[in-house]
Amino acid sequence: MFRFVSLFALGLIVLSARAGAQDKPPVENDFYRLISFDIPKEIMLEAGGIELLPGGSLAVCTRR
């Protein structure tokens, strides 16, 4: 019985160590879908407003 408990505990330790080693810190793309746009260099975009829409969508407008 002691051998079974020892092997079970060892297995849990090994599995938890492997699971922790595979975790990577979350990045922004894990939370929001990022879409990039190519804009002309002479245009300066500045966020002028941000609104959370019904349904969870995010709307962003520019000042310029």
C-alpha positions as a printed NumPy array, in Angstrom:
array([[  0.   ,   0.   ,   0.   ],
       [  2.815,   2.395,   0.897],
       [  4.494,   1.68 ,  -2.441],
       [  1.274,   2.475,  -4.331],
       [  0.815,   5.781,  -2.487],
       [  4.471,   6.699,  -3.059],
       [  4.272,   5.963,  -6.786],
       [  0.991,   7.85 ,  -7.073],
       [  2.472,  10.892,  -5.305],
       [  5.584,  10.749,  -7.485],
       [  3.399,  10.599, -10.594],
       [  1.453,  13.66 ,  -9.486],
       [  4.658,  15.586,  -8.846],
       [  6.069,  14.702, -12.266],
       [  2.841,  15.587, -14.073],
       [  2.418,  18.891, -12.246],
       [  6.037,  19.859, -12.981],
       [  5.548,  19.131, -16.691],
       [  2.292,  21.074, -16.814],
       [  3.87 ,  24.096, -15.136],
       [  6.84 ,  24.074, -17.483],
       [  4.589,  24.187, -20.558],
       [  2.63 ,  27.246, -19.446],
       [  3.569,  30.443, -21.216],
       [  2.514,  33.889, -20.11 ],
       [ -0.605,  35.131, -21.897],
       [ -0.18 ,  37.611, -24.727],
       [ -2.571,  40.281, -25.967],
       [ -3.748,  38.118, -28.875],
       [ -5.037,  35.527, -26.365],
       [ -7.715,  38.045, -25.302],
       [ -8.4  ,  40.178, -28.389],
       [ -8.241,  39.489, -32.1  ],
       [ -5.673,  41.933, -33.479],
       [ -6.14 ,  43.344, -36.968],
       [ -3.369,  45.477, -38.495],
       [ -3.97 ,  48.064, -41.213],
       [ -1.397,  49.647, -43.5  ],
       [ -1.861,  53.421, -43.452],
       [  0.038,  56.128, -45.339],
       [  2.997,  57.573, -43.414],
       [  1.592,  61.131, -43.606],
       [ -1.498,  60.126, -41.612],
       [ -1.252,  60.271, -37.824],
       [ -3.84 ,  58.031, -36.155],
       [ -4.834,  58.776, -32.587],
       [ -7.568,  56.938, -30.715],
       [-10.358,  59.425, -30.106],
       [-12.974,  57.104, -28.691],
       [-13.386,  53.537, -27.554],
       [-16.798,  51.973, -26.99 ],
       [-17.886,  48.492, -25.972],
       [-20.894,  47.61 , -28.145],
       [-23.771,  45.277, -27.29 ],
       [-22.649,  41.728, -27.942],
       [-19.113,  42.394, -26.726],
       [-17.688,  44.043, -29.869],
       [-15.198,  46.87 , -29.441],
       [-15.449,  50.03 , -31.58 ],
       [-12.544,  52.486, -31.901],
       [-12.595,  55.822, -33.73 ],
       [ -9.791,  58.257, -34.55 ],
       [ -9.443,  61.993, -33.999],
       [ -7.797,  62.639, -37.345]])
